[in-house]
Each structure stands twice: as structure tokens, then as C-alpha cells.
mmCIF file of C-alpha atoms and ligand atoms in Angstrom:
data_model
loop_
_atom_site.group_PDB
_atom_site.id
_atom_site.type_symbol
_atom_site.label_atom_id
_atom_site.label_comp_id
_atom_site.label_asym_id
_atom_site.label_seq_id
_atom_site.Cartn_x
_atom_site.Cartn_y
_atom_site.Cartn_z
ATOM 1 C CA UNK W 1 112.651 76.139 115.505
ATOM 2 C CA UNK W 2 112.887 77.281 111.372
ATOM 3 C CA UNK W 3 109.351 78.227 110.649
ATOM 4 C CA UNK W 4 106.460 79.085 112.457
ATOM 5 C CA UNK W 5 103.677 78.055 109.366
ATOM 6 C CA UNK W 6 101.374 75.500 110.531
ATOM 7 C CA UNK W 7 100.421 73.617 114.021
ATOM 8 C CA UNK W 8 100.812 70.269 112.504
ATOM 9 C CA UNK W 9 104.455 70.609 112.291
ATOM 10 C CA UNK W 10 104.950 70.319 116.109
ATOM 11 C CA UNK W 11 103.937 67.926 118.697
ATOM 12 C CA UNK W 12 101.574 68.898 121.469
ATOM 13 C CA UNK W 13 103.915 69.044 124.035
ATOM 14 C CA UNK W 14 106.410 71.558 121.888
ATOM 15 C CA UNK W 15 103.200 73.373 121.616
ATOM 16 C CA UNK W 16 103.163 73.302 125.510
ATOM 17 C CA UNK W 17 106.810 74.217 126.014
ATOM 18 C CA UNK W 18 105.861 77.259 123.359
ATOM 19 C CA UNK W 19 102.736 78.141 125.788
ATOM 20 C CA UNK W 20 104.794 77.952 129.007
ATOM 21 C CA UNK W 21 107.179 80.246 127.641
ATOM 22 C CA UNK W 22 104.610 82.456 126.545
ATOM 23 C CA UNK W 23 103.032 82.486 129.943
ATOM 24 C CA UNK W 24 106.502 83.460 131.708
ATOM 25 C CA UNK W 25 107.142 85.943 129.334
ATOM 26 C CA UNK W 26 103.630 87.863 130.760
ATOM 27 C CA UNK W 27 104.662 86.863 134.265
ATOM 28 C CA UNK W 28 108.744 87.516 134.032
ATOM 29 C CA UNK W 29 109.661 90.130 130.648
ATOM 30 C CA UNK W 30 112.748 89.618 128.955
ATOM 31 C CA UNK W 31 112.884 93.518 127.536
ATOM 32 C CA UNK W 32 116.749 92.484 126.388
ATOM 33 C CA UNK W 33 115.908 88.824 125.059
ATOM 34 C CA UNK W 34 116.245 89.566 121.428
ATOM 35 C CA UNK W 35 118.516 92.766 121.414
ATOM 36 C CA UNK W 36 119.635 93.271 118.260
ATOM 37 C CA UNK W 37 117.330 91.392 116.579
ATOM 38 C CA UNK W 38 114.986 92.736 113.477
ATOM 39 C CA UNK W 39 111.547 90.864 112.311
ATOM 40 C CA UNK W 40 110.217 92.130 109.190
ATOM 41 C CA UNK W 41 106.945 91.989 108.439
ATOM 42 C CA UNK W 42 104.961 91.659 104.947
ATOM 43 C CA UNK W 43 101.524 92.531 104.671
ATOM 44 C CA UNK W 44 100.020 91.775 101.396
ATOM 45 C CA UNK W 45 96.494 91.742 103.239
ATOM 46 C CA UNK W 46 95.102 94.080 105.686
ATOM 47 C CA UNK W 47 95.495 93.784 109.588
ATOM 48 C CA UNK W 48 95.378 95.203 113.145
ATOM 49 C CA UNK W 49 95.702 92.680 115.727
ATOM 50 C CA UNK W 50 98.243 90.983 113.398
ATOM 51 C CA UNK W 51 100.322 93.952 113.308
ATOM 52 C CA UNK W 52 100.169 95.273 116.046
ATOM 53 C CA UNK W 53 100.391 92.415 118.051
ATOM 54 C CA UNK W 54 104.165 91.450 116.164
ATOM 55 C CA UNK W 55 105.362 94.778 116.282
ATOM 56 C CA UNK W 56 104.761 95.106 120.305
ATOM 57 C CA UNK W 57 106.122 91.726 120.782
ATOM 58 C CA UNK W 58 109.212 92.629 119.099
ATOM 59 C CA UNK W 59 109.804 95.732 121.555
ATOM 60 C CA UNK W 60 108.302 93.521 124.146
ATOM 61 C CA UNK W 61 111.515 91.186 123.676
ATOM 62 C CA UNK W 62 114.169 93.931 122.937
ATOM 63 C CA UNK W 63 113.844 93.537 119.266
ATOM 64 C CA UNK W 64 113.214 95.736 116.148
ATOM 65 C CA UNK W 65 110.580 95.300 113.496
ATOM 66 C CA UNK W 66 109.508 96.910 110.321
ATOM 67 C CA UNK W 67 106.505 96.601 108.276
ATOM 68 C CA UNK W 68 105.814 96.812 104.137
ATOM 69 C CA UNK W 69 102.835 96.592 102.735
ATOM 70 C CA UNK W 70 101.683 97.641 98.820
ATOM 71 C CA UNK W 71 98.943 100.650 100.140
ATOM 72 C CA UNK W 72 102.672 102.225 102.120
ATOM 73 C CA UNK W 73 105.272 101.552 98.921
ATOM 74 C CA UNK W 74 106.019 104.688 96.680
ATOM 75 C CA UNK W 75 106.390 101.585 93.950
ATOM 76 C CA UNK W 76 103.818 99.700 94.255
ATOM 77 C CA UNK W 77 103.776 95.529 94.443
ATOM 78 C CA UNK W 78 102.833 93.506 92.023
ATOM 79 C CA UNK W 79 101.849 89.477 93.411
ATOM 80 C CA UNK W 80 100.759 88.103 89.909
ATOM 81 C CA UNK W 81 103.490 85.489 89.078
ATOM 82 C CA UNK W 82 104.193 85.618 84.843
ATOM 83 C CA UNK W 83 102.713 89.492 84.822
ATOM 84 C CA UNK W 84 103.950 91.723 82.544
ATOM 85 C CA UNK W 85 104.648 94.809 84.733
ATOM 86 C CA UNK W 86 103.057 97.697 82.187
ATOM 87 C CA UNK W 87 100.931 99.017 84.573
ATOM 88 C CA UNK W 88 100.873 100.872 87.825
ATOM 89 C CA UNK W 89 103.119 98.403 90.049
ATOM 90 C CA UNK W 90 106.198 98.574 89.326
ATOM 91 C CA UNK W 91 108.209 96.330 91.716
ATOM 92 C CA UNK W 92 107.613 93.026 92.214
ATOM 93 C CA UNK W 93 107.368 90.373 95.317
ATOM 94 C CA UNK W 94 110.006 88.092 93.729
ATOM 95 C CA UNK W 95 112.440 90.985 94.196
ATOM 96 C CA UNK W 96 110.811 92.716 97.435
ATOM 97 C CA UNK W 97 110.610 89.495 99.300
ATOM 98 C CA UNK W 98 114.170 88.687 99.071
ATOM 99 C CA UNK W 99 114.920 92.150 99.757
ATOM 100 C CA UNK W 100 113.000 92.902 102.787
ATOM 101 C CA UNK W 101 113.799 89.166 104.201
ATOM 102 C CA UNK W 102 117.456 90.190 103.826
ATOM 103 C CA UNK W 103 116.873 93.237 106.409
ATOM 104 C CA UNK W 104 115.302 90.851 108.877
ATOM 105 C CA UNK W 105 116.728 87.650 111.256
ATOM 106 C CA UNK W 106 113.323 86.496 110.536
ATOM 107 C CA UNK W 107 109.741 87.358 108.324
ATOM 108 C CA UNK W 108 106.490 87.282 108.791
ATOM 109 C CA UNK W 109 104.379 86.906 105.553
ATOM 110 C CA UNK W 110 100.286 87.503 105.326
ATOM 111 C CA UNK W 111 98.929 86.461 102.027
ATOM 112 C CA UNK W 112 95.268 85.739 102.093
ATOM 113 C CA UNK W 113 93.605 83.359 99.648
ATOM 114 C CA UNK W 114 92.790 84.447 96.377
ATOM 115 C CA UNK W 115 89.848 82.675 96.353
ATOM 116 C CA UNK W 116 88.977 81.441 92.517
ATOM 117 C CA UNK W 117 89.596 78.253 92.520
ATOM 118 C CA UNK W 118 89.607 75.802 95.775
ATOM 119 C CA UNK W 119 92.192 73.483 94.935
ATOM 120 C CA UNK W 120 94.948 76.150 93.969
ATOM 121 C CA UNK W 121 94.116 77.896 97.795
ATOM 122 C CA UNK W 122 94.012 74.197 99.107
ATOM 123 C CA UNK W 123 97.390 73.704 97.710
ATOM 124 C CA UNK W 124 98.576 77.079 99.104
ATOM 125 C CA UNK W 125 100.111 77.949 95.951
ATOM 126 C CA UNK W 126 100.791 81.493 96.601
ATOM 127 C CA UNK W 127 102.282 81.381 100.172
ATOM 128 C CA UNK W 128 105.018 78.719 99.112
ATOM 129 C CA UNK W 129 105.659 80.262 95.907
ATOM 130 C CA UNK W 130 106.830 83.345 98.549
ATOM 131 C CA UNK W 131 108.482 81.287 101.037
ATOM 132 C CA UNK W 132 110.550 79.595 98.149
ATOM 133 C CA UNK W 133 112.248 83.030 97.485
ATOM 134 C CA UNK W 134 113.661 82.965 100.856
ATOM 135 C CA UNK W 135 116.343 81.717 103.407
ATOM 136 C CA UNK W 136 115.278 83.573 106.915
ATOM 137 C CA UNK W 137 113.071 81.861 108.887
ATOM 138 C CA UNK W 138 109.504 82.353 108.244
ATOM 139 C CA UNK W 139 106.117 83.184 109.973
ATOM 140 C CA UNK W 140 102.917 82.366 108.456
ATOM 141 C CA UNK W 141 100.591 85.213 109.754
ATOM 142 C CA UNK W 142 97.884 83.808 107.596
ATOM 143 C CA UNK W 143 97.712 82.437 104.407
ATOM 144 C CA UNK W 144 95.147 80.810 101.851
ATOM 145 C CA UNK W 145 94.506 77.742 104.322
ATOM 146 C CA UNK W 146 96.136 78.925 107.631
ATOM 147 C CA UNK W 147 96.647 81.065 110.570
ATOM 148 C CA UNK W 148 99.116 79.262 113.348
ATOM 149 C CA UNK W 149 99.519 82.090 115.330
ATOM 150 C CA UNK W 150 95.745 82.342 116.177
ATOM 151 C CA UNK W 151 95.673 79.133 116.724
ATOM 152 C CA UNK W 152 98.454 79.183 118.923
ATOM 153 C CA UNK W 153 97.141 81.764 120.767
ATOM 154 C CA UNK W 154 93.490 80.500 120.889
ATOM 155 C CA UNK W 155 94.575 77.436 122.283
ATOM 156 C CA UNK W 156 96.441 79.174 125.444
ATOM 157 C CA UNK W 157 93.093 81.008 125.812
ATOM 158 C CA UNK W 158 91.792 77.326 125.983
ATOM 159 C CA UNK W 159 93.919 76.811 128.516
ATOM 160 C CA UNK W 160 93.591 80.089 130.028
ATOM 161 C CA UNK W 161 89.993 79.524 130.851
ATOM 162 C CA UNK W 162 90.145 75.917 131.864
ATOM 163 C CA UNK W 163 88.141 74.659 129.106
ATOM 164 C CA UNK W 164 89.092 71.098 128.879
ATOM 165 C CA UNK W 165 90.986 69.172 126.251
ATOM 166 C CA UNK W 166 89.930 66.232 126.477
ATOM 167 C CA UNK W 167 86.374 65.782 126.978
ATOM 168 C CA UNK W 168 85.834 69.434 125.972
ATOM 169 C CA UNK W 169 82.940 69.990 123.276
ATOM 170 C CA UNK W 170 83.931 72.580 121.356
ATOM 171 C CA UNK W 171 81.621 74.292 118.525
ATOM 172 C CA UNK W 172 83.070 75.562 115.197
ATOM 173 C CA UNK W 173 80.200 77.917 114.016
ATOM 174 C CA UNK W 174 79.943 79.363 110.668
ATOM 175 C CA UNK W 175 78.078 83.222 111.107
ATOM 176 C CA UNK W 176 76.819 85.192 109.007
ATOM 177 C CA UNK W 177 78.303 88.048 106.973
ATOM 178 C CA UNK W 178 77.855 90.083 103.925
ATOM 179 C CA UNK W 179 81.099 89.216 102.118
ATOM 180 C CA UNK W 180 82.671 85.442 101.437
ATOM 181 C CA UNK W 181 85.707 85.567 103.599
ATOM 182 C CA UNK W 182 88.725 82.989 103.702
ATOM 183 C CA UNK W 183 88.947 79.604 104.730
ATOM 184 C CA UNK W 184 92.258 80.075 106.960
ATOM 185 C CA UNK W 185 91.022 80.627 110.267
ATOM 186 C CA UNK W 186 88.147 78.209 110.072
ATOM 187 C CA UNK W 187 90.052 75.172 108.691
ATOM 188 C CA UNK W 188 92.939 75.964 110.812
ATOM 189 C CA UNK W 189 90.919 76.710 114.369
ATOM 190 C CA UNK W 190 89.541 73.304 113.589
ATOM 191 C CA UNK W 191 92.696 71.477 113.550
ATOM 192 C CA UNK W 192 94.105 73.652 116.424
ATOM 193 C CA UNK W 193 91.061 71.854 118.361
ATOM 194 C CA UNK W 194 91.332 68.421 117.193
ATOM 195 C CA UNK W 195 94.899 68.455 118.012
ATOM 196 C CA UNK W 196 93.959 69.521 121.821
ATOM 197 C CA UNK W 197 91.701 66.539 121.747
ATOM 198 C CA UNK W 198 88.553 68.560 121.947
ATOM 199 C CA UNK W 199 85.516 67.139 120.527
ATOM 200 C CA UNK W 200 84.576 69.399 117.744
ATOM 201 C CA UNK W 201 81.739 70.011 115.647
ATOM 202 C CA UNK W 202 81.437 71.981 112.865
ATOM 203 C CA UNK W 203 77.931 73.784 112.199
ATOM 204 C CA UNK W 204 77.488 75.149 109.301
ATOM 205 C CA UNK W 205 74.620 75.508 106.928
ATOM 206 C CA UNK W 206 74.099 73.512 103.541
ATOM 207 C CA UNK W 207 76.630 74.671 101.024
ATOM 208 C CA UNK W 208 79.465 75.734 103.460
ATOM 209 C CA UNK W 209 80.802 72.407 104.303
ATOM 210 C CA UNK W 210 84.531 72.885 104.879
ATOM 211 C CA UNK W 211 87.188 71.120 102.114
ATOM 212 C CA UNK W 212 87.252 67.336 102.388
ATOM 213 C CA UNK W 213 91.182 67.557 102.871
ATOM 214 C CA UNK W 214 90.875 70.112 105.553
ATOM 215 C CA UNK W 215 87.764 67.743 107.842
ATOM 216 C CA UNK W 216 90.536 64.663 107.232
ATOM 217 C CA UNK W 217 93.597 66.371 108.321
ATOM 218 C CA UNK W 218 91.645 67.472 111.657
ATOM 219 C CA UNK W 219 89.979 63.922 111.846
ATOM 220 C CA UNK W 220 93.348 62.202 111.511
ATOM 221 C CA UNK W 221 94.743 65.305 114.548
ATOM 222 C CA UNK W 222 91.546 64.160 116.876
ATOM 223 C CA UNK W 223 92.345 60.279 116.488
ATOM 224 C CA UNK W 224 95.787 60.622 117.794
ATOM 225 C CA UNK W 225 94.873 63.415 120.374
ATOM 226 C CA UNK W 226 91.803 61.513 121.743
ATOM 227 C CA UNK W 227 89.328 63.890 120.605
ATOM 228 C CA UNK W 228 86.408 64.026 117.885
ATOM 229 C CA UNK W 229 85.440 65.785 114.791
ATOM 230 C CA UNK W 230 81.601 65.834 113.230
ATOM 231 C CA UNK W 231 79.548 68.149 111.180
ATOM 232 C CA UNK W 232 76.035 69.527 111.329
ATOM 233 C CA UNK W 233 73.506 72.099 109.994
ATOM 234 C CA UNK W 234 71.109 71.272 113.686
ATOM 235 C CA UNK W 235 72.321 74.370 116.051
ATOM 236 C CA UNK W 236 70.393 72.416 119.161
ATOM 237 C CA UNK W 237 72.210 69.041 118.383
ATOM 238 C CA UNK W 238 75.372 70.884 118.040
ATOM 239 C CA UNK W 239 75.333 73.736 121.227
ATOM 240 C CA UNK W 240 74.380 70.300 123.432
ATOM 241 C CA UNK W 241 77.004 70.567 126.438
ATOM 242 C CA UNK W 242 79.073 73.158 124.355
ATOM 243 C CA UNK W 243 82.096 74.252 126.634
ATOM 244 C CA UNK W 244 82.729 76.947 123.831
ATOM 245 C CA UNK W 245 81.623 78.124 120.081
ATOM 246 C CA UNK W 246 84.196 79.491 117.989
ATOM 247 C CA UNK W 247 82.044 81.622 115.466
ATOM 248 C CA UNK W 248 83.179 82.500 111.573
ATOM 249 C CA UNK W 249 82.590 83.383 108.499
ATOM 250 C CA UNK W 250 83.814 81.458 105.667
ATOM 251 C CA UNK W 251 83.398 81.372 101.792
ATOM 252 C CA UNK W 252 80.547 78.844 100.503
ATOM 253 C CA UNK W 253 82.878 75.869 99.088
ATOM 254 C CA UNK W 254 79.577 74.767 96.816
ATOM 255 C CA UNK W 255 80.059 78.050 94.897
ATOM 256 C CA UNK W 256 84.154 78.653 95.826
ATOM 257 C CA UNK W 257 84.948 81.868 93.440
ATOM 258 C CA UNK W 258 81.617 82.311 92.303
ATOM 259 C CA UNK W 259 81.250 85.643 94.219
ATOM 260 C CA UNK W 260 77.054 85.548 92.641
ATOM 261 C CA UNK W 261 76.468 82.066 93.624
ATOM 262 C CA UNK W 262 77.893 82.680 97.160
ATOM 263 C CA UNK W 263 76.131 85.649 97.478
ATOM 264 C CA UNK W 264 72.435 84.110 97.001
ATOM 265 C CA UNK W 265 73.296 81.457 99.375
ATOM 266 C CA UNK W 266 74.179 83.799 102.226
ATOM 267 C CA UNK W 267 71.441 86.016 101.399
ATOM 268 C CA UNK W 268 69.186 83.821 103.524
ATOM 269 C CA UNK W 269 71.441 82.677 105.961
ATOM 270 C CA UNK W 270 71.270 86.085 107.824
ATOM 271 C CA UNK W 271 69.884 84.742 111.093
ATOM 272 C CA UNK W 272 72.834 82.756 111.577
ATOM 273 C CA UNK W 273 73.961 85.408 114.223
ATOM 274 C CA UNK W 274 75.143 84.172 117.006
ATOM 275 C CA UNK W 275 72.715 85.460 120.007
ATOM 276 C CA UNK W 276 71.540 84.594 123.454
ATOM 277 C CA UNK W 277 68.789 82.073 122.530
ATOM 278 C CA UNK W 278 71.600 79.609 121.023
ATOM 279 C CA UNK W 279 73.322 78.849 124.411
ATOM 280 C CA UNK W 280 69.737 76.921 125.743
ATOM 281 C CA UNK W 281 71.017 73.472 126.203
ATOM 282 C CA UNK W 282 74.819 74.307 126.031
ATOM 283 C CA UNK W 283 77.386 74.819 129.449
ATOM 284 C CA UNK W 284 76.146 77.507 131.595
ATOM 285 C CA UNK W 285 79.402 78.703 131.623
ATOM 286 C CA UNK W 286 80.168 78.135 127.567
ATOM 287 C CA UNK W 287 82.637 80.729 126.013
ATOM 288 C CA UNK W 288 82.493 82.972 122.793
ATOM 289 C CA UNK W 289 85.377 83.594 120.839
ATOM 290 C CA UNK W 290 85.837 85.110 117.918
ATOM 291 C CA UNK W 291 89.524 85.390 116.035
ATOM 292 C CA UNK W 292 88.244 89.606 115.293
ATOM 293 C CA UNK W 293 87.047 91.904 113.598
ATOM 294 C CA UNK W 294 84.179 91.009 114.286
ATOM 295 C CA UNK W 295 80.786 92.944 112.943
ATOM 296 C CA UNK W 296 78.570 93.771 115.894
ATOM 297 C CA UNK W 297 75.153 92.563 115.357
ATOM 298 C CA UNK W 298 75.840 90.824 112.136
ATOM 299 C CA UNK W 299 78.050 87.938 113.292
ATOM 300 C CA UNK W 300 76.920 88.015 116.913
ATOM 301 C CA UNK W 301 74.728 89.966 119.054
ATOM 302 C CA UNK W 302 76.102 92.944 121.087
ATOM 303 C CA UNK W 303 74.957 91.443 124.419
ATOM 304 C CA UNK W 304 76.972 88.151 123.668
ATOM 305 C CA UNK W 305 79.795 90.271 122.719
ATOM 306 C CA UNK W 306 79.386 92.485 125.242
ATOM 307 C CA UNK W 307 78.634 89.670 128.034
ATOM 308 C CA UNK W 308 80.412 87.539 130.765
ATOM 309 C CA UNK W 309 80.389 84.296 128.025
ATOM 310 C CA UNK W 310 82.601 87.078 125.573
ATOM 311 C CA UNK W 311 86.455 85.925 125.886
ATOM 312 C CA UNK W 312 87.536 87.820 122.500
ATOM 313 C CA UNK W 313 89.649 90.540 123.918
ATOM 314 C CA UNK W 314 92.335 88.247 125.952
ATOM 315 C CA UNK W 315 92.046 86.325 123.362
ATOM 316 C CA UNK W 316 93.615 88.979 121.059
ATOM 317 C CA UNK W 317 96.039 90.224 123.928
ATOM 318 C CA UNK W 318 97.269 86.341 123.725
ATOM 319 C CA UNK W 319 98.182 86.864 119.836
ATOM 320 C CA UNK W 320 100.787 88.504 121.179
ATOM 321 C CA UNK W 321 102.070 86.506 124.018
ATOM 322 C CA UNK W 322 101.939 83.465 121.418
ATOM 323 C CA UNK W 323 104.073 85.332 119.171
ATOM 324 C CA UNK W 324 106.532 86.537 122.142
ATOM 325 C CA UNK W 325 107.335 82.477 122.883
ATOM 326 C CA UNK W 326 107.813 81.749 119.098
ATOM 327 C CA UNK W 327 109.897 84.656 118.299
ATOM 328 C CA UNK W 328 111.997 83.787 121.162
ATOM 329 C CA UNK W 329 112.471 80.058 120.107
ATOM 330 C CA UNK W 330 113.087 81.177 116.666
ATOM 331 C CA UNK W 331 115.978 84.244 116.860
ATOM 332 C CA UNK W 332 117.599 82.142 120.187
ATOM 333 C CA UNK W 333 116.362 84.722 122.896
ATOM 334 C CA UNK W 334 118.256 84.639 125.773
ATOM 335 C CA UNK W 335 117.452 86.097 129.247
HETATM 336 N N1 CP V 1 92.766 87.729 113.983
HETATM 337 C C1 CP V 1 93.204 88.562 112.868
HETATM 338 O O1 CP V 1 94.582 87.947 112.715
HETATM 339 O O2 CP V 1 93.120 89.620 113.441
HETATM 340 P P1 CP V 1 93.987 90.994 112.012
HETATM 341 O O3 CP V 1 93.103 90.240 111.272
HETATM 342 O O4 CP V 1 93.469 92.263 112.465
HETATM 343 O O5 CP V 1 95.617 90.968 112.277
#
């Protein structure tokens, strides 16, 4: 494996091999597999799980890692292209990224979307500009439109909980959040579930449709895998017979980059909080997933989040296992 940027770069058989490796590394640890290997981690956006799970993954495989983020850099890191650097920041990522990459055998980069212009974010303009600066293998730790590490862990979680691929009903639901959040998780989660062969329903209020290219990419994947993709704003219809609901908030695409327009639309949608009545016509064993972090009582009610439907903790642990498999393949792990 050269890079890990998008599940679309892998066949379903290759994903199955990665997930089998993840399970094997959990059951049979390989504490020296990556001895002497170093993973550079650049966080231009905040994190708990991604930061901790990559460091834990490298340590469990016998390698090491280091983290750089703008908050910890004494120089201050500038990311804007074409900027005259006469402000606080004394170092630009154009120098910082190749330098950081040169200290490791692979680099993970996290850089959320700018969320000013949808076409710009859909094109992954910033992320591509960064990865163009390096020759070492890289891992997308969440870019404007993608979160492949989360997607791989979620695929494993669906397998672990025996949620069927073909004929499995996956509801990706928008949920209320006070802020406009990126499209990376919902877009790439939709693709993951479609590629897995599931019947996917995107449940969202008006104004929060996922972008047409995102929907189209998922529809193509579903056609190949025997799944399906549709969207609705009707909760009862969406949840009928659902095996799993994956909740996530995202920005209004009707008001992308327009903070006030987005705010005005979402302030009437506070009742889009996943709660017990949502499951009335779902399967009895319908699961609740969320990538975390999640706002209790805002995105989801406490009884759902703390109840037996919720699989958010094993889902988060699978981040570490899935990434161990990626690192093992990428860095040539030897048992
Ligand atoms: N799910 C996820 O990526 O979590 P963090 O933002 O905490 O890394």
C-alpha cells in the first residue's frame, strides 16, 4: 500500500484483507512488527480519537510516532497559500510538511474543510496541495471530504456486530448540532456503506442534501456492490426495518459558507435529536453508531447513547485496530 486516502482506492477484497489483519492483530499482537519505523502525525485540526489511536497503534506494533499541531509549534504554522507572512506565524506548511515527512516512514495529515466554497472543498484543493509536497506514504486522517480511517473502522464495526452487508439497511441521519460541521464523515460514510453493499437511506432535512457528486459516487459504488442509495426527509419511512442508524450533523449545503443562513435553517431543527421513538419501526436490534465526539442530549438522547443499541465505544476502539492494519501493510510489518 502506498497511500491510504479513500476507500474507493481499494477493492472490497482488499478491504476484507485489511479487516482480517485488524482482527488478527487484535487477537495475536505483533509487538515488534514495525520496530524502528516512525509515523509523523500532522494535526492542523483538533482530535481525540485519531491522535490517540494512531499513537497507540504505532506503539502496539513496536514503532514510534510524533505529533505536530499549530497549537504546540513555537513558531506558529501558516497554511494559507500565497500569503505574505508578516503576522504571528513564522513557518509555512510548505516547508513544515516536507520537513516533518522526512523524519518518518509515513505521514498522517488531518486538515478539515475550509467550508467557504463547496466546489473548492469537493476538489480537496488544500489536502492535495499538501500531499503534493511529500514523497513518503501518507494517510488521510480527515480531509475536506474524506475520513477513510473512520470508514474502515466503521466497516469493521458493522462486521463485528453481524450487521448484514447485502440487504442490510443503513440509515445515515443528519442530527442537530449548534454549529455547522464538515461534510467529510457523512460523505465518506455514505460511500462506505454503499460500497459494503448495504441499502442506504440518507435522512436529512431540506437544505441539508449531500452534494450531487457525493451522492453519485455512492450510487456507483452501490451499483457495483448490489446495494442501493436513496434520500428522504421522512424519518418514519427512513427508519422502517433499519439495522443501524449512523447519526452525524453537517453543514447546510444550501447555505454552504454562509454562517448566518446555515444558523437560521438549523435553529428550527433542534428536534432532530436521535431518541427512542426514532426506533419505533426499526428492527428491534437496530444499532446506533456515531464517529464521536458527540454532544449528549443534543445530537442523541442519553438513553440511546448509554443504552444497548449504542456501539460507539467498540466503534471508536476499532479506529486503533483498523489503523494498525493500514500501518502494518503500509510499512511492511513483519511478524
Ligand atoms: N472520529 C474522530 O475522528 O474523532 P476525533 O475527531 O476525536 O479524532
